[in-house]
Amino acid sequence: MKRLFLIISLLSVIPICSTAQIQYEHVFYSLVDSKKHKDAEHVLRTWEKYSPQDPELPVARFRLHVEKARKVSLSRPDRYGKRKAEQSWNKKELAKAMDAIDCGIAAYPARFDFYVMKAENQMTTADYTGAGNTLTSMLSTGRDISYQWRIARSAQVSDSINATISTLEPFIRNLFDAHTPESIDALEKVVTEARKDFPDDSRIIHAAGKAALAENKPGIALRCFDTANRLDSGNPEYIIDMAYACFLTNQDSLAVDYYRKVLKMNGTTNEQRNRAYYMSRMMTEAPRELTLKQFEFTALPWLAWNFAPGSSELFLSNAEFILNKYLKKMGYDVCFDTEGITAELVNVDGMVCVAWTFPIPKELGLLGYLVMVPNGPKYDVFALARFDRDRTFGENTQHLDYWEVYHIQENGMTAYARIPRPQRVATFARQIATGVLR
């Protein structure tokens, strides 16, 4: 603490100029990064005293309150004994952070980085409505100032139009990936606002297609993807989305053509190539019989492993479409009763899981639940299967009816827990995603 006051004393005698402000800033952020929040508050007060109009102060206050709001703890051990860091937030400190950055935006509306920092934090805390409002406000303000943005130390942003659209892209992608009613509503608002100023930009047109897809409007999505592709024909993401929209609108042959086109392109990712390959192959093979057991233990897990988290949740949770249309399009003859099979999305602390429910099986070994949990570029697949056995105690025999938890992997299955069947699949999904059953 003595050393801190010495630093403050030295800083306080420096003439008020950009150099002094930068030194306050440097000391402050060094302390914040070291999690010395009380010391950082002392420096911040001195900084405010000697340079109350410094435009970097709102950022400093925001950053300090965000770091004070952040709480990191370890999860329960999984079945391998590993524990993951889990993040939670102090709502009071988070509100102070939002107040600080709002004051900064009100005082310096042309500060591009203020909007971005605020929206990023809102996305991190799953405040999708707030993030959507921040981004639409940013676009509205940008329009008023002809997109002449400023950043730290009043530096002007070069090529502000491109910087604005490039910054929007990951937000649009993450809002789509979240697949909650709030995120979809926010996505639509942001895209609508962006199209006012950038109606001919392929990235914004493609984003409009994603918004339409999220709202289950594949016809509108296809038109957007087609327009985006005409403007930027070398982008494989646009063509893959066109193919998928064609598939959803019963234009199978055109979908196959687009998927095959992607396979011939340079610069595609492994995920894009795999998806194009398997979709085109399965759409052209002869029909094959598919039993319920094959669907539960083979076909459904295969979908989870071949459709990446963040871009496939709406598809993977559309049980009616998969069972009644997709499997037939993929060349399968569904040989089981699909009545009572449902799917839904379960948001577990920001992790969007796909959860399937099956009628309580009469045949032992079949599933009651199947849950797809995001794990990097793929899903981990967990299932709850019904079993029974006779247990003998001396001359007495007890019949046991139990449920087994399985981890279904591409090279086999692992059974590692026996539990009572939860009443709701959302409960089972939360138990799996948080590591309670792993």
Coordinates of C-alpha atoms in Angstrom, one line a residue:
M1 CA 0.0 0.0 0.0
K2 CA 2.9 2.4 0.8
R3 CA 4.3 1.7 -2.6
L4 CA 0.9 2.5 -4.1
F5 CA 0.7 5.9 -2.4
L6 CA 4.3 6.7 -3.6
I7 CA 3.1 6.0 -7.2
I8 CA 0.1 8.2 -6.7
S9 CA 2.2 11.0 -5.2
L10 CA 4.6 10.8 -8.1
L11 CA 1.8 10.9 -10.6
S12 CA 0.0 13.7 -8.9
V13 CA 2.9 16.2 -9.4
I14 CA 3.1 15.5 -13.1
P15 CA 1.6 18.3 -15.2
I16 CA -1.8 17.5 -16.6
C17 CA -1.0 16.3 -20.1
S18 CA -1.5 13.3 -22.2
T19 CA 1.7 11.7 -20.8
A20 CA 0.4 12.0 -17.3
Q21 CA -3.0 10.5 -18.3
I22 CA -1.3 7.6 -20.0
Q23 CA 0.8 6.9 -16.9
Y24 CA -2.3 6.9 -14.7
E25 CA -3.9 4.6 -17.2
H26 CA -0.9 2.3 -17.2
V27 CA -0.7 2.0 -13.4
F28 CA -4.5 1.5 -13.1
Y29 CA -4.7 -1.4 -15.6
S30 CA -1.6 -3.1 -14.2
L31 CA -3.4 -3.2 -10.8
V32 CA -6.7 -4.3 -12.4
D33 CA -4.9 -7.1 -14.2
S34 CA -3.2 -8.1 -11.0
K35 CA -6.7 -8.2 -9.3
K36 CA -5.7 -5.5 -6.8
H37 CA -9.0 -3.8 -7.1
K38 CA -8.7 -1.6 -4.0
D39 CA -5.4 -0.2 -5.1
A40 CA -6.8 0.3 -8.6
E41 CA -9.7 2.3 -7.0
H42 CA -7.1 4.6 -5.3
V43 CA -5.4 5.3 -8.6
L44 CA -8.7 5.8 -10.3
R45 CA -9.8 8.5 -7.8
T46 CA -6.4 10.3 -8.2
W47 CA -6.7 10.1 -12.0
E48 CA -10.3 11.5 -11.8
K49 CA -9.1 14.3 -9.5
Y50 CA -6.3 15.5 -11.7
S51 CA -7.9 14.8 -15.1
P52 CA -11.7 14.7 -14.7
Q53 CA -12.4 15.2 -18.4
D54 CA -10.2 12.4 -19.6
P55 CA -12.3 10.4 -22.1
E56 CA -10.7 7.2 -21.0
L57 CA -12.1 7.4 -17.5
P58 CA -15.5 5.7 -18.4
V59 CA -13.6 2.8 -19.8
A60 CA -11.5 2.5 -16.7
R61 CA -14.6 2.6 -14.4
F62 CA -16.3 0.0 -16.6
R63 CA -13.4 -2.3 -16.6
L64 CA -12.9 -2.1 -12.9
H65 CA -16.6 -2.9 -12.1
V66 CA -16.6 -5.7 -14.6
E67 CA -13.6 -7.3 -13.0
K68 CA -15.1 -6.9 -9.5
A69 CA -18.4 -8.4 -10.8
R70 CA -16.7 -11.5 -12.3
K71 CA -16.7 -14.6 -10.1
V72 CA -14.8 -17.7 -11.1
S73 CA -15.3 -21.0 -9.4
L74 CA -14.5 -24.7 -10.2
S75 CA -17.3 -27.1 -11.3
R76 CA -17.8 -30.5 -9.7
P77 CA -15.4 -33.1 -11.0
D78 CA -16.5 -34.9 -14.1
R79 CA -16.1 -38.7 -14.5
Y80 CA -12.4 -38.2 -15.2
G81 CA -11.9 -36.1 -12.1
K82 CA -11.4 -32.9 -14.1
R83 CA -13.0 -29.6 -13.0
K84 CA -13.8 -26.7 -15.2
A85 CA -13.8 -23.0 -14.4
E86 CA -17.3 -21.6 -14.2
Q87 CA -18.1 -17.9 -14.4
S88 CA -20.8 -16.0 -12.5
W89 CA -21.5 -12.3 -12.0
N90 CA -22.2 -9.9 -9.1
K91 CA -25.3 -8.1 -10.4
K92 CA -24.7 -5.0 -8.3
E93 CA -21.1 -4.5 -9.7
L94 CA -22.3 -5.4 -13.2
A95 CA -24.9 -2.7 -13.0
K96 CA -22.3 -0.2 -12.0
A97 CA -20.2 -1.2 -15.0
M98 CA -23.1 -0.6 -17.3
D99 CA -23.8 2.8 -15.7
A100 CA -20.2 3.8 -16.3
I101 CA -20.1 2.8 -19.9
D102 CA -23.5 4.4 -20.5
C103 CA -22.1 7.7 -19.1
G104 CA -19.2 7.4 -21.5
I105 CA -21.5 6.8 -24.5
A106 CA -23.6 9.8 -23.5
A107 CA -20.5 12.1 -23.2
Y108 CA -18.7 10.7 -26.2
P109 CA -21.3 9.2 -28.6
A110 CA -18.7 8.8 -31.4
R111 CA -16.6 6.4 -29.3
F112 CA -17.0 3.2 -31.3
D113 CA -15.1 1.0 -28.7
F114 CA -17.6 2.0 -25.9
Y115 CA -20.5 0.3 -27.8
V116 CA -18.4 -2.7 -28.6
M117 CA -17.2 -3.2 -25.0
K118 CA -20.7 -2.9 -23.7
A119 CA -22.2 -5.3 -26.2
E120 CA -19.4 -7.8 -25.7
N121 CA -20.1 -7.8 -21.9
Q122 CA -23.8 -8.2 -22.5
M123 CA -23.2 -11.2 -24.7
T124 CA -20.9 -12.7 -22.2
T125 CA -23.6 -12.4 -19.5
A126 CA -26.3 -13.7 -21.9
D127 CA -28.1 -10.4 -21.9
Y128 CA -29.1 -10.8 -25.6
T129 CA -31.8 -8.2 -25.5
G130 CA -29.3 -5.6 -24.0
A131 CA -26.7 -6.5 -26.6
G132 CA -29.2 -6.1 -29.4
N133 CA -30.2 -2.7 -28.1
T134 CA -26.6 -1.6 -27.8
L135 CA -25.8 -2.6 -31.3
T136 CA -28.9 -1.0 -32.8
S137 CA -28.0 2.2 -30.9
M138 CA -24.5 2.0 -32.2
L139 CA -25.8 1.8 -35.8
S140 CA -28.3 4.7 -35.2
T141 CA -25.5 6.9 -33.8
G142 CA -23.2 5.9 -36.6
R143 CA -25.8 7.0 -39.1
D144 CA -26.0 10.4 -37.3
I145 CA -22.3 11.0 -37.4
S146 CA -21.8 9.6 -41.0
Y147 CA -19.9 6.7 -39.3
Q148 CA -16.9 8.9 -38.4
W149 CA -16.0 6.8 -35.4
R150 CA -13.4 7.5 -32.8
I151 CA -11.5 5.1 -30.5
A152 CA -9.0 5.5 -27.6
R153 CA -7.4 8.9 -27.3
S154 CA -9.8 10.3 -29.9
A155 CA -8.0 8.4 -32.7
Q156 CA -10.2 8.2 -35.8
V157 CA -11.2 4.8 -37.2
S158 CA -10.0 4.3 -40.7
D159 CA -12.5 2.7 -43.1
S160 CA -15.3 3.1 -40.6
I161 CA -17.9 1.5 -42.7
N162 CA -16.0 -1.8 -43.1
A163 CA -15.0 -1.6 -39.4
T164 CA -18.6 -1.4 -38.4
I165 CA -19.8 -4.3 -40.5
S166 CA -16.8 -6.5 -39.6
T167 CA -17.5 -5.8 -35.9
L168 CA -21.2 -6.7 -36.4
E169 CA -20.4 -10.1 -37.9
P170 CA -19.3 -12.0 -34.8
F171 CA -22.2 -10.5 -32.8
I172 CA -24.7 -11.6 -35.5
R173 CA -23.2 -15.1 -35.5
N174 CA -23.3 -15.4 -31.7
L175 CA -26.9 -14.1 -31.5
F176 CA -27.8 -16.7 -34.1
D177 CA -25.9 -19.4 -32.3
A178 CA -27.5 -18.7 -28.9
H179 CA -30.9 -19.7 -30.4
T180 CA -33.0 -18.3 -27.6
P181 CA -36.2 -16.2 -28.2
E182 CA -34.3 -13.2 -26.9
S183 CA -31.3 -13.7 -29.1
I184 CA -33.4 -14.3 -32.2
D185 CA -35.4 -11.1 -31.5
A186 CA -32.2 -9.1 -31.0
L187 CA -30.7 -10.6 -34.2
E188 CA -33.7 -9.4 -36.2
K189 CA -33.5 -5.9 -34.8
V190 CA -29.7 -5.6 -35.4
V191 CA -30.0 -6.9 -39.0
T192 CA -33.0 -4.6 -39.7
E193 CA -31.1 -1.6 -38.5
A194 CA -27.9 -2.6 -40.4
R195 CA -29.9 -3.0 -43.7
K196 CA -31.0 0.7 -43.5
D197 CA -27.4 1.8 -44.2
F198 CA -25.8 -1.2 -45.8
P199 CA -28.6 -2.8 -48.0
D200 CA -26.1 -4.0 -50.6
D201 CA -23.4 -5.5 -48.5
S202 CA -23.2 -9.2 -48.9
R203 CA -22.3 -9.8 -45.2
I204 CA -25.5 -7.9 -44.0
I205 CA -27.6 -9.7 -46.6
H206 CA -26.3 -13.0 -45.5
A207 CA -27.0 -12.0 -41.9
A208 CA -30.6 -11.3 -42.9
G209 CA -30.8 -14.8 -44.3
K210 CA -29.5 -16.2 -40.9
A211 CA -32.2 -14.2 -39.1
A212 CA -34.9 -15.6 -41.5
L213 CA -33.6 -19.1 -40.9
A214 CA -33.7 -18.6 -37.1
E215 CA -37.3 -17.6 -37.5
N216 CA -38.1 -20.7 -39.6
K217 CA -38.5 -18.8 -42.8
P218 CA -36.3 -20.9 -45.2
G219 CA -37.8 -19.4 -48.4
I220 CA -36.8 -15.8 -47.4
A221 CA -33.4 -17.1 -46.1
L222 CA -32.7 -18.8 -49.5
R223 CA -33.3 -15.5 -51.3
C224 CA -31.0 -13.7 -49.0
F225 CA -28.3 -16.3 -49.3
D226 CA -28.6 -16.4 -53.1
T227 CA -28.2 -12.6 -53.2
A228 CA -25.2 -12.7 -50.9
N229 CA -23.6 -15.4 -53.0
R230 CA -24.1 -13.3 -56.2
L231 CA -22.2 -10.5 -54.6
D232 CA -19.5 -12.7 -53.1
S233 CA -19.4 -16.0 -55.0
G234 CA -16.2 -17.2 -53.4
N235 CA -17.6 -17.5 -49.9
P236 CA -18.3 -21.2 -49.1
E237 CA -20.4 -20.3 -46.0
Y238 CA -22.9 -18.6 -48.3
I239 CA -23.1 -21.6 -50.6
I240 CA -23.5 -24.1 -47.7
D241 CA -26.3 -22.0 -46.3
M242 CA -27.9 -21.9 -49.8
A243 CA -27.7 -25.6 -50.0
Y244 CA -29.3 -26.0 -46.6
A245 CA -32.1 -23.6 -47.4
C246 CA -32.7 -25.5 -50.7
F247 CA -32.9 -28.7 -48.6
L248 CA -35.5 -27.1 -46.3
T249 CA -37.6 -25.9 -49.3
N250 CA -37.6 -29.3 -50.9
Q251 CA -35.2 -28.4 -53.7
D252 CA -33.0 -31.5 -53.1
S253 CA -31.2 -31.7 -56.5
L254 CA -30.2 -28.1 -56.3
A255 CA -29.0 -28.6 -52.7
V256 CA -26.8 -31.5 -53.8
D257 CA -25.3 -29.4 -56.6
Y258 CA -24.4 -26.7 -54.1
Y259 CA -22.9 -29.1 -51.6
R260 CA -20.8 -30.7 -54.4
K261 CA -19.7 -27.2 -55.5
V262 CA -18.4 -26.6 -52.0
L263 CA -16.3 -29.8 -52.2
K264 CA -14.6 -28.4 -55.2
M265 CA -13.7 -25.1 -53.7
N266 CA -10.4 -24.0 -52.2
G267 CA -10.2 -22.4 -48.8
T268 CA -13.0 -24.3 -47.1
T269 CA -12.7 -25.5 -43.5
N270 CA -12.9 -29.2 -42.4
E271 CA -16.3 -28.7 -40.9
Q272 CA -17.6 -27.2 -44.2
R273 CA -16.2 -30.0 -46.3
N274 CA -17.5 -32.7 -43.9
R275 CA -20.9 -31.3 -43.9
A276 CA -21.1 -30.9 -47.6
Y277 CA -19.8 -34.4 -48.2
Y278 CA -22.1 -36.2 -45.8
M279 CA -25.2 -34.2 -46.8
S280 CA -24.6 -34.7 -50.5
R281 CA -23.9 -38.4 -50.0
M282 CA -26.8 -39.2 -47.8
M283 CA -29.2 -37.3 -50.1
T284 CA -28.3 -39.5 -53.1
E285 CA -28.1 -43.0 -51.5
A286 CA -30.8 -45.6 -51.8
P287 CA -33.4 -45.9 -49.0
R288 CA -32.4 -48.0 -46.0
E289 CA -34.5 -49.3 -43.2
L290 CA -34.1 -47.6 -39.9
T291 CA -35.2 -49.0 -36.6
L292 CA -35.8 -47.1 -33.4
K293 CA -32.6 -48.5 -31.8
Q294 CA -30.6 -47.6 -34.9
F295 CA -32.0 -44.1 -34.8
E296 CA -31.3 -43.6 -31.1
F297 CA -27.8 -45.1 -31.0
T298 CA -26.5 -44.4 -34.6
A299 CA -28.4 -41.9 -36.7
L300 CA -29.1 -39.2 -34.0
P301 CA -25.6 -39.3 -32.5
W302 CA -24.2 -39.1 -36.1
L303 CA -26.1 -35.9 -36.6
A304 CA -24.7 -34.5 -33.4
W305 CA -21.1 -35.3 -34.5
N306 CA -21.5 -33.8 -38.0
F307 CA -23.3 -30.6 -37.3
A308 CA -21.3 -28.1 -35.3
P309 CA -22.6 -26.4 -32.2
G310 CA -23.5 -22.8 -32.7
S311 CA -25.0 -23.2 -36.2
S312 CA -27.2 -26.3 -35.9
E313 CA -29.3 -26.1 -32.8
L314 CA -32.5 -25.2 -34.4
F315 CA -32.1 -28.1 -36.9
L316 CA -31.1 -30.6 -34.3
S317 CA -34.0 -29.7 -32.0
N318 CA -36.6 -29.9 -34.8
A319 CA -37.8 -33.5 -34.1
E320 CA -40.8 -33.3 -36.4
F321 CA -38.7 -32.2 -39.4
I322 CA -35.9 -34.8 -38.7
L323 CA -38.3 -37.7 -38.2
N324 CA -40.8 -37.0 -40.9
K325 CA -38.7 -35.3 -43.6
Y326 CA -35.0 -35.2 -43.1
L327 CA -34.5 -39.0 -42.6
K328 CA -36.5 -39.7 -45.7
K329 CA -34.6 -37.1 -47.7
M330 CA -31.4 -38.7 -46.4
G331 CA -32.5 -42.1 -47.8
Y332 CA -33.9 -43.8 -44.7
D333 CA -37.2 -45.7 -44.4
V334 CA -38.3 -44.9 -40.9
C335 CA -39.6 -48.3 -39.4
F336 CA -40.8 -47.1 -36.0
D337 CA -43.6 -45.1 -34.5
T338 CA -42.5 -41.5 -34.1
E339 CA -45.4 -40.4 -32.0
G340 CA -44.3 -39.0 -28.6
I341 CA -40.7 -38.3 -29.7
T342 CA -39.9 -34.7 -29.0
A343 CA -36.8 -32.4 -28.9
E344 CA -36.0 -29.0 -27.3
L345 CA -33.2 -26.6 -26.5
V346 CA -32.0 -26.4 -22.9
N347 CA -29.9 -23.4 -22.0
V348 CA -27.5 -24.3 -19.2
D349 CA -25.7 -21.2 -18.0
G350 CA -25.2 -20.1 -21.6
M351 CA -24.5 -23.6 -23.0
V352 CA -27.2 -24.5 -25.5
C353 CA -27.9 -28.2 -25.3
V354 CA -30.2 -30.2 -27.6
A355 CA -32.4 -32.6 -25.6
W356 CA -34.5 -35.4 -27.0
T357 CA -37.3 -37.2 -25.2
F358 CA -38.6 -40.7 -26.1
P359 CA -41.8 -42.4 -24.7
I360 CA -40.9 -44.7 -21.8
P361 CA -39.7 -47.8 -23.7
K362 CA -41.3 -51.1 -23.4
E363 CA -38.2 -52.8 -24.9
L364 CA -35.2 -52.8 -22.5
G365 CA -32.1 -51.1 -23.7
L366 CA -33.9 -48.3 -25.6
L367 CA -33.6 -44.7 -24.6
G368 CA -35.7 -42.3 -22.5
Y369 CA -33.6 -39.3 -23.1
L370 CA -30.7 -38.2 -25.3
V371 CA -28.8 -35.0 -24.8
M372 CA -26.2 -33.3 -27.1
V373 CA -23.8 -31.1 -25.1
P374 CA -21.5 -28.6 -26.9
N375 CA -17.8 -29.5 -26.6
G376 CA -15.7 -27.4 -28.9
P377 CA -16.4 -28.0 -32.6
K378 CA -18.6 -31.1 -31.9
Y379 CA -21.3 -32.3 -29.5
D380 CA -20.8 -34.9 -26.8
V381 CA -23.8 -37.3 -26.8
F382 CA -25.2 -38.7 -23.5
A383 CA -28.2 -41.0 -23.2
L384 CA -30.4 -42.5 -20.5
A385 CA -31.4 -46.1 -21.3
R386 CA -33.9 -48.4 -19.5
F387 CA -32.7 -51.7 -18.1
D388 CA -33.8 -54.3 -15.5
R389 CA -32.3 -57.3 -13.8
D390 CA -33.1 -59.8 -11.0
R391 CA -31.1 -59.5 -7.8
T392 CA -31.1 -62.5 -5.4
F393 CA -30.9 -62.1 -1.6
G394 CA -30.7 -65.7 -0.2
E395 CA -33.9 -67.3 -1.2
N396 CA -35.6 -64.0 -2.3
T397 CA -35.3 -62.5 -5.7
Q398 CA -35.9 -58.8 -6.3
H399 CA -36.7 -57.4 -9.8
L400 CA -34.9 -54.1 -10.3
D401 CA -36.0 -51.6 -13.0
Y402 CA -33.3 -48.9 -13.5
W403 CA -31.9 -46.4 -15.9
E404 CA -28.3 -46.3 -17.1
V405 CA -26.4 -43.2 -18.2
Y406 CA -24.4 -43.7 -21.4
H407 CA -21.7 -41.6 -23.1
I408 CA -22.2 -42.5 -26.8
Q409 CA -18.9 -42.0 -28.8
E410 CA -17.9 -42.7 -32.4
N411 CA -15.9 -45.7 -31.3
G412 CA -18.3 -47.1 -28.8
M413 CA -20.3 -46.5 -25.6
T414 CA -19.5 -46.1 -22.0
A415 CA -22.0 -46.7 -19.1
Y416 CA -21.0 -45.0 -15.9
A417 CA -24.1 -44.2 -13.8
R418 CA -27.4 -45.7 -12.7
I419 CA -30.0 -43.1 -11.7
P420 CA -33.8 -42.7 -11.3
R421 CA -35.3 -41.3 -14.4
P422 CA -35.7 -37.5 -14.0
Q423 CA -39.2 -36.3 -14.6
R424 CA -38.0 -33.7 -17.2
V425 CA -35.3 -34.0 -19.9
A426 CA -34.2 -30.4 -19.0
T427 CA -33.2 -31.8 -15.6
F428 CA -31.2 -34.6 -17.1
A429 CA -29.6 -32.1 -19.6
R430 CA -28.6 -29.8 -16.7
Q431 CA -27.2 -32.7 -14.7
I432 CA -25.0 -33.8 -17.7
A433 CA -23.9 -30.3 -18.7
T434 CA -22.9 -29.2 -15.2
G435 CA -21.0 -32.4 -14.6
V436 CA -23.2 -33.8 -11.9
L437 CA -23.5 -37.1 -13.7
R438 CA -20.1 -37.0 -15.5

